[in-house]
CSV table of C-alpha atoms and ligand atoms in Angstrom, one decimal:
chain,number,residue,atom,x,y,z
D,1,UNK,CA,19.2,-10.5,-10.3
D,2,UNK,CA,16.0,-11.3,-12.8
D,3,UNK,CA,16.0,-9.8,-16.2
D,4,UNK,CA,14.0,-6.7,-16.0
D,5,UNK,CA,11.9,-6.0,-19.5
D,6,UNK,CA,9.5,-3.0,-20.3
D,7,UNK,CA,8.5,-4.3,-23.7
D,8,UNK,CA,6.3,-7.1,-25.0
D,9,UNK,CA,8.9,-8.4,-27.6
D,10,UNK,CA,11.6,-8.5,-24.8
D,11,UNK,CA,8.9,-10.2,-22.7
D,12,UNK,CA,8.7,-12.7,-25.3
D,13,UNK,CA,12.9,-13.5,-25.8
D,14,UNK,CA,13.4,-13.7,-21.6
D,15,UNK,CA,10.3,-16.6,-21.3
D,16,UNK,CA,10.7,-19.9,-22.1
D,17,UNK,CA,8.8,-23.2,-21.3
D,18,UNK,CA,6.3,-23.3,-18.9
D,19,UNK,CA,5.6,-20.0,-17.2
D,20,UNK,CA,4.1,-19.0,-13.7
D,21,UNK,CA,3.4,-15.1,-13.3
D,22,UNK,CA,2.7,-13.6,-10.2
D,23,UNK,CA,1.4,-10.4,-11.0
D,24,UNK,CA,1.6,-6.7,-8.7
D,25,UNK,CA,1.6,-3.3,-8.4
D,26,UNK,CA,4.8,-3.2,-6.6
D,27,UNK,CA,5.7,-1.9,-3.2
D,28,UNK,CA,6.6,-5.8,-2.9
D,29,UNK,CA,6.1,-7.2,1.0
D,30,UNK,CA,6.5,-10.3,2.8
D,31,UNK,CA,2.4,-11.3,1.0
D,32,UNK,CA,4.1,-11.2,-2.0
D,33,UNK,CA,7.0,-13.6,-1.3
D,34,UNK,CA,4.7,-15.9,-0.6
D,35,UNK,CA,3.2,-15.7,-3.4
D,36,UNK,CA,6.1,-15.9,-5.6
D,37,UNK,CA,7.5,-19.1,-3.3
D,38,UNK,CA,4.4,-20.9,-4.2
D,39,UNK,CA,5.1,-19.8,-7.9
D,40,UNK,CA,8.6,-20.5,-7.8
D,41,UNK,CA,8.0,-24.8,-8.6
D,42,UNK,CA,4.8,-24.4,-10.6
D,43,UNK,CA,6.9,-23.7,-14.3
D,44,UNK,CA,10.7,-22.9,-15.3
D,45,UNK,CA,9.8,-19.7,-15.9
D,46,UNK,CA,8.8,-17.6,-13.1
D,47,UNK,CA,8.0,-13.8,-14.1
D,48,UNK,CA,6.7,-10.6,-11.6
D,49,UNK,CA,5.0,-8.1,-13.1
D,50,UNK,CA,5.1,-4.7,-11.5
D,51,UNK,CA,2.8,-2.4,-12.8
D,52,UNK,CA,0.5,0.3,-11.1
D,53,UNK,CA,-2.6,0.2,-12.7
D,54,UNK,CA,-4.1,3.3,-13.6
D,55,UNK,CA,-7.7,1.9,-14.8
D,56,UNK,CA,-8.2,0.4,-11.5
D,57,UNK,CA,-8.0,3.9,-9.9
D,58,UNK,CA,-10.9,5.9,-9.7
D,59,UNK,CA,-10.5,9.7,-10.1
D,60,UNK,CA,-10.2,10.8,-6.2
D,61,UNK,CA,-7.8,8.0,-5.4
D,62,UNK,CA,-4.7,9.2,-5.2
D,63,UNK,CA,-3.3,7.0,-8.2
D,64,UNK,CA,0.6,9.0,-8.0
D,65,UNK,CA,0.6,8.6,-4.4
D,66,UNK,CA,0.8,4.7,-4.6
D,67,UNK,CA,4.1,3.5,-3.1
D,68,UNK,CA,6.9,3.0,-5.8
D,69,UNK,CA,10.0,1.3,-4.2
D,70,UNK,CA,11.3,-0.5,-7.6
D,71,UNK,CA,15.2,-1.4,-6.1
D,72,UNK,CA,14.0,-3.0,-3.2
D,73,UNK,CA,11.0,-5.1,-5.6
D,74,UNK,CA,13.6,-6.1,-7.2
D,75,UNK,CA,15.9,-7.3,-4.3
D,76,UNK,CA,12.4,-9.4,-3.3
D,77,UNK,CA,12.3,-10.8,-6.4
D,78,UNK,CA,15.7,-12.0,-6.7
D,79,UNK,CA,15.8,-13.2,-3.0
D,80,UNK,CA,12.8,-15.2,-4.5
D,81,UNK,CA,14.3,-16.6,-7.6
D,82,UNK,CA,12.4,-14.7,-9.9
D,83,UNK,CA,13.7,-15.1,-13.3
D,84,UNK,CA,12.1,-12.3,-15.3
D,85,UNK,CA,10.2,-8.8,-14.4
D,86,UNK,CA,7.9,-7.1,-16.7
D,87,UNK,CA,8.0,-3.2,-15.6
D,88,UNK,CA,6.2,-2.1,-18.6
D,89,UNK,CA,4.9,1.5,-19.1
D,90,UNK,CA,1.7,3.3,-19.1
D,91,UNK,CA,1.9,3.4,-23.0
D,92,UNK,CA,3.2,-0.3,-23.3
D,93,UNK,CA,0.3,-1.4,-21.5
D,94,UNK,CA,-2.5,0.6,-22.9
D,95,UNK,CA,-1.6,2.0,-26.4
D,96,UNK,CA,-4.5,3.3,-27.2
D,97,UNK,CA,-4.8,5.2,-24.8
D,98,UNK,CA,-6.9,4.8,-20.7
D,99,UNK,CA,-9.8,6.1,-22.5
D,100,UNK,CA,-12.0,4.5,-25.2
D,101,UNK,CA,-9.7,1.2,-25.0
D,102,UNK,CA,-11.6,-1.8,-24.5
D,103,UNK,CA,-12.3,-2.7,-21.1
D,104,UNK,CA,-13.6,-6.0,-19.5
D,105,UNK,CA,-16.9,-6.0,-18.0
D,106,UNK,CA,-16.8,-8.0,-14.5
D,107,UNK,CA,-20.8,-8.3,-14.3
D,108,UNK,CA,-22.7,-8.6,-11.6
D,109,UNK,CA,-19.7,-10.1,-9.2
D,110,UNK,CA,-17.7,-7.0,-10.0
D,111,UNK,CA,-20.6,-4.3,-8.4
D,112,UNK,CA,-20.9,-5.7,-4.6
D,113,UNK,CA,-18.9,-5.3,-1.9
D,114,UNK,CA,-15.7,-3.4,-3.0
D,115,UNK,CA,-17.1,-2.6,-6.2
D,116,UNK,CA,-20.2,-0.8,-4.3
D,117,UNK,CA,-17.1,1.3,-3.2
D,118,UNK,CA,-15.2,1.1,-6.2
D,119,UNK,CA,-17.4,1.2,-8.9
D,120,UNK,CA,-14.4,1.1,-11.8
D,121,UNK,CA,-12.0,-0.9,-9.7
D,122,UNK,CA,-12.7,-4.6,-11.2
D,123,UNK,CA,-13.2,-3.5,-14.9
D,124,UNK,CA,-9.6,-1.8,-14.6
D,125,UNK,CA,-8.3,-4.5,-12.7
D,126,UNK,CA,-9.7,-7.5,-15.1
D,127,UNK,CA,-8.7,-5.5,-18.0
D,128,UNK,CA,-5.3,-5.2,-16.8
D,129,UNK,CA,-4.8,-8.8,-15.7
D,130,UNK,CA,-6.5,-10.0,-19.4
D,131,UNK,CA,-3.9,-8.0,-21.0
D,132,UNK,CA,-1.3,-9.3,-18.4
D,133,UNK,CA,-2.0,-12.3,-19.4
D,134,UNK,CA,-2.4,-12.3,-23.1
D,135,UNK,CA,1.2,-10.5,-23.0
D,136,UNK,CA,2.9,-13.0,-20.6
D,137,UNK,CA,1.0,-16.2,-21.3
D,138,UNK,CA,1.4,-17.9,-18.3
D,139,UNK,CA,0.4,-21.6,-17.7
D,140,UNK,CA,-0.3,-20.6,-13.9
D,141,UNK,CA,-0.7,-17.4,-12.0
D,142,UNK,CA,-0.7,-16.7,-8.5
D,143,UNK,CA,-2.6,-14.2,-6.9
D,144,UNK,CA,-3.0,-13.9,-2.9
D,145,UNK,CA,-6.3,-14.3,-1.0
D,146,UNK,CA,-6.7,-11.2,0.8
D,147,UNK,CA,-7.8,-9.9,-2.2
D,148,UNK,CA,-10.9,-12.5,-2.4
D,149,UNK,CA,-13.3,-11.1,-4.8
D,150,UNK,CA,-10.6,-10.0,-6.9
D,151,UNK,CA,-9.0,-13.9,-6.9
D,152,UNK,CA,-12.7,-14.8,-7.5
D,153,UNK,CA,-13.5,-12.3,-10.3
D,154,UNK,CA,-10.1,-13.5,-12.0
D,155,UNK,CA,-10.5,-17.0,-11.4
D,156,UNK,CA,-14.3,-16.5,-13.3
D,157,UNK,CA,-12.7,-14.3,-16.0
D,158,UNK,CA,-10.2,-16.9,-17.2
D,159,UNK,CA,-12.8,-19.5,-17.3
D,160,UNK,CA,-15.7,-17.7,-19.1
D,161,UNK,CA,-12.9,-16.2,-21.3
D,162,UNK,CA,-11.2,-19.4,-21.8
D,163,UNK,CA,-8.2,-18.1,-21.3
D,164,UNK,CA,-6.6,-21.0,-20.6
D,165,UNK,CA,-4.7,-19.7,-17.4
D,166,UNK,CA,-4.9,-21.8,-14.3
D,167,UNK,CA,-5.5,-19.4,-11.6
D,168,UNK,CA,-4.3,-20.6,-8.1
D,169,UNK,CA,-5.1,-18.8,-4.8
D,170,UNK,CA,-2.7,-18.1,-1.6
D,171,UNK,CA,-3.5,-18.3,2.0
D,172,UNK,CA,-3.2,-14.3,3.3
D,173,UNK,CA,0.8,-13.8,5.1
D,174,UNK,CA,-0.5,-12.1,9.0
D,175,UNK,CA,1.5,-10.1,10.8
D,176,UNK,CA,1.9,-11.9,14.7
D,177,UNK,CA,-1.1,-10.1,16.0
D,178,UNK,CA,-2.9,-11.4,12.7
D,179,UNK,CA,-3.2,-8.2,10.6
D,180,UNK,CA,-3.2,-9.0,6.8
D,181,UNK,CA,-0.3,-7.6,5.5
D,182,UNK,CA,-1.0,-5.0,2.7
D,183,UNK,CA,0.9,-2.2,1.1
D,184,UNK,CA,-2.0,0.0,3.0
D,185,UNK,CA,-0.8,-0.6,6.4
D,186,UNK,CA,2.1,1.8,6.0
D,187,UNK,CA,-0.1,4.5,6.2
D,188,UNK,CA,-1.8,4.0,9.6
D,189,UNK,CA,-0.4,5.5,12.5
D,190,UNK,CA,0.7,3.6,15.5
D,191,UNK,CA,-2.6,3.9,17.4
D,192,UNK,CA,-4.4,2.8,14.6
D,193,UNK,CA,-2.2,-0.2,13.8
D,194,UNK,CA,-2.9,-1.4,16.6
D,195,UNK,CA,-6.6,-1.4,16.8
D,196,UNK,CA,-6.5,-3.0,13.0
D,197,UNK,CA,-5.6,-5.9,15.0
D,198,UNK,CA,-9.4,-6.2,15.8
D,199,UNK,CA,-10.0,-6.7,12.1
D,200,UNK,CA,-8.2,-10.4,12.2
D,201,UNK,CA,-9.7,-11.3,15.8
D,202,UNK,CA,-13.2,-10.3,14.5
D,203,UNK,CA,-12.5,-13.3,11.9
D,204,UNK,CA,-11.5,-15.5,14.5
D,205,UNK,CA,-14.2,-14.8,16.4
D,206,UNK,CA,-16.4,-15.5,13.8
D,207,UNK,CA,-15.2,-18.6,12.6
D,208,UNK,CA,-15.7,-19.7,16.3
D,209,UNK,CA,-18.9,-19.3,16.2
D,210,UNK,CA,-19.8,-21.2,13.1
D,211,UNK,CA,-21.1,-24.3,14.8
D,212,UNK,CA,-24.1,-22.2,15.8
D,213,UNK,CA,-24.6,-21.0,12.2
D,214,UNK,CA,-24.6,-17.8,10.0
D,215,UNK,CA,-26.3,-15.2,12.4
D,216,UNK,CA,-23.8,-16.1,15.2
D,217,UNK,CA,-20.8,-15.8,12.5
D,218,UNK,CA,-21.8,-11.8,12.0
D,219,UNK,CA,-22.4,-11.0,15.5
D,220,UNK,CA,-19.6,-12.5,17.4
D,221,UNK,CA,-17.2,-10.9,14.4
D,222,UNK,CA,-19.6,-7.7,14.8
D,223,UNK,CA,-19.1,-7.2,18.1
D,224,UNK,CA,-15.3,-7.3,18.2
D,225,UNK,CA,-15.1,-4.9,15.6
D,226,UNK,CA,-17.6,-2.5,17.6
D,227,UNK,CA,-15.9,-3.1,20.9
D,228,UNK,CA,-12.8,-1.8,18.6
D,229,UNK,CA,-14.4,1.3,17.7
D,230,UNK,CA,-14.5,0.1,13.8
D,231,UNK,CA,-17.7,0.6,11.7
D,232,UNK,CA,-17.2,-1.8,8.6
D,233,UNK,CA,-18.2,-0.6,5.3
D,234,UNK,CA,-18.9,-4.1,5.4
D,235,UNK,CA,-19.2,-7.0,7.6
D,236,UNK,CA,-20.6,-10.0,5.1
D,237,UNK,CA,-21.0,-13.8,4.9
D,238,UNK,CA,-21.6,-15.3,1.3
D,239,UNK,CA,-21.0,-18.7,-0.1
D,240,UNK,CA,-17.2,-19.7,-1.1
D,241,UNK,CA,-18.4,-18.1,-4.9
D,242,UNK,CA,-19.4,-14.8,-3.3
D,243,UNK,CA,-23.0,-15.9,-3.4
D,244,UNK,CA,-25.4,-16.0,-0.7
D,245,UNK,CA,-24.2,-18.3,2.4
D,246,UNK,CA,-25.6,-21.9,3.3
D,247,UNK,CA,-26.3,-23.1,6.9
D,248,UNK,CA,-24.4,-26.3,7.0
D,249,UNK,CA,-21.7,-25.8,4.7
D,250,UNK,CA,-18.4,-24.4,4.0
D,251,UNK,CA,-18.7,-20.0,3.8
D,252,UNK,CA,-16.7,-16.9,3.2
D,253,UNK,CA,-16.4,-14.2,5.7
D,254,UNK,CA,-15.1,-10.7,4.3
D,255,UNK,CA,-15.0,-7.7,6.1
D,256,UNK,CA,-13.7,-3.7,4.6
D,257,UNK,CA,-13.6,-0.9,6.6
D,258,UNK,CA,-11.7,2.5,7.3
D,259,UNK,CA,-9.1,2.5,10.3
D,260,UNK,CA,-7.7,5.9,9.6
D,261,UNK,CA,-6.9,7.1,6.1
D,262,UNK,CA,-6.2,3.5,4.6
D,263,UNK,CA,-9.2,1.3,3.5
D,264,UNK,CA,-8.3,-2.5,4.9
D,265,UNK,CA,-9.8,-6.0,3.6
D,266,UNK,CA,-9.5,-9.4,5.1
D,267,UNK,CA,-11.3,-12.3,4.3
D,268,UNK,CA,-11.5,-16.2,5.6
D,269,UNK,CA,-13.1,-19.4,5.3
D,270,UNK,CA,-15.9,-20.0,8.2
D,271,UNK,CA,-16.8,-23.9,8.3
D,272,UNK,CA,-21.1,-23.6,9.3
D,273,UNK,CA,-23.2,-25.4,11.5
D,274,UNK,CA,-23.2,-29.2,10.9
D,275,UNK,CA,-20.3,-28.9,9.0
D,276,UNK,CA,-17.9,-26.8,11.1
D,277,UNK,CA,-19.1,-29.5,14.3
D,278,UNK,CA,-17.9,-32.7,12.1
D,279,UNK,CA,-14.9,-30.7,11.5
D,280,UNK,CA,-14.3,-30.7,15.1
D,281,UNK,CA,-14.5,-34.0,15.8
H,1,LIG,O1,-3.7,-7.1,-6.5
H,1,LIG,C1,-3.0,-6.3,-7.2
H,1,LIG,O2,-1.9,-6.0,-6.8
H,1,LIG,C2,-3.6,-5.7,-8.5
H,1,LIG,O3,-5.0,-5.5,-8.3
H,1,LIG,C3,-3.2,-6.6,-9.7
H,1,LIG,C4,-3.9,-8.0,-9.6
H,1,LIG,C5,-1.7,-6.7,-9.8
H,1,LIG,C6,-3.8,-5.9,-11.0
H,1,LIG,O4,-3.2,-4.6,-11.1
């Protein structure tokens, strides 16, 4: 089993050499193995965090309703060869306090798309994952793709910060009928599970139709979404960087919207135009 720690100094005597982190918020699935599998050969030391955020949760989410399932993390962890988890508490983590502590701004990045919906989300999550890494100091942390403007804001973060972290992106794990597996999807029922489905084949659809550029991209993913009975909060093509999209080059296709109670994200790369036809070839 890994060594479990709560504290920064016990943190500090179970690391040693070069150190991966993959950090969570727990409610560990098959994402998150890969995750830690691609960690696993990146340092000696491979450490999980496992810590629910409470900065990243606005008011009216339901921040004590967010799946806790610690024993069987911890099963995942050591099926993974994770060698140390830092389960810190509230106070470890924010000891002065969730109010009037310092907060990272995200900027700009951090106020479209999710952060339109989530106006606090980012700052509580960059915050979090500064501190994470000031406290773990990894050489290399992992974070999955499904999340894609979170890996993005992070990625920008450590650079503009200098926090000397690489930050490496994973592919998003599907289930077989190509739903992004999330710790949301235990919450929708078995009707609505199956028409997230549409959520995945509206990217597929999309990146089919990149050959005949941007415009195509939306409506061919639009259209399976509609014929799905799904209204996206939104349904957006931007540039690998989150800015606007290029005809003729590499772009990012991210879609959010409601099936149900939970909220679901996906995300993929859509080769356009001239360059998704010499792909073909
Ligand atoms: O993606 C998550 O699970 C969380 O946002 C993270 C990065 C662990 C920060 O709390």
């Amino acid at each position: 089993m890994p060594t479990v720690v709560r504290t920064a100094a016990e943190l500090r005597a179970a690391t040693s050499g070069t150190v991966a982190l993959v950090p969570t918020m727990g409610a560990l699935h098959d994402g998150h193995g890969s995750l830690m599998e691609h960690a696993r050969p990146l340092a000696e030391t491979l450490v999980v965090s496992i810590f629910v955020n409470p900065t990243q949760f606005a008011p009216e989410e339901d921040l004590d309703a967010y799946p806790r399932t610690f024993e069987a993390d911890l099963e995942r962890c050591d099926a993974a060869g994770v060698d140390v988890v830092f389960a810190p508490t509230v106070e470890e983590m924010y000891p002065h306090g969730l109010d009037g502590a310092i907060m990272v701004d995200p900027g700009p990045l951090g106020s479209i798309l999710e952060g339109a919906a989530r106006p606090t989300h980012f700052r509580g999550v960059l915050t979090v994952v500064a501190k994470l890494f000031g406290l773990v100091r990894p050489d290399v942390a992992v974070f999955g793709e499904k999340d894609y403007q979170q890996l993005t804001l992070i990625r920008l973060m450590a650079q503009e910060l200098c926090l000397g972290v690489d930050v490496v992106g994973c592919p998003t794990v599907r289930e077989a009928d190509g739903l992004a597996m999330s710790s949301r999807n235990r919450y929708l029922t078995a009707s609505e599970r199956e028409r997230a489905a549409a959520i995945s084949a509206a990217l597929r659809a999309g990146v089919d139709a990149g050959p005949d550029g941007p415009e195509a991209v939306l409506h061919a993913a639009g259209k399976v979404l509609a014929d799905a009975g799904i209204d996206p909060d939104y349904l957006v093509l931007t540039s690998p960087d989150l800015g606007p999209a290029e005809a003729g080059r590499e772009s990012r296709l991210l879609v959010a919207a409601r099936v149900g109670r939970p909220r679901l994200l996906d995300n993929c790369a859509v080769p356009l135009g001239a360059d998704a036809k010499n792909r073909g070839k």
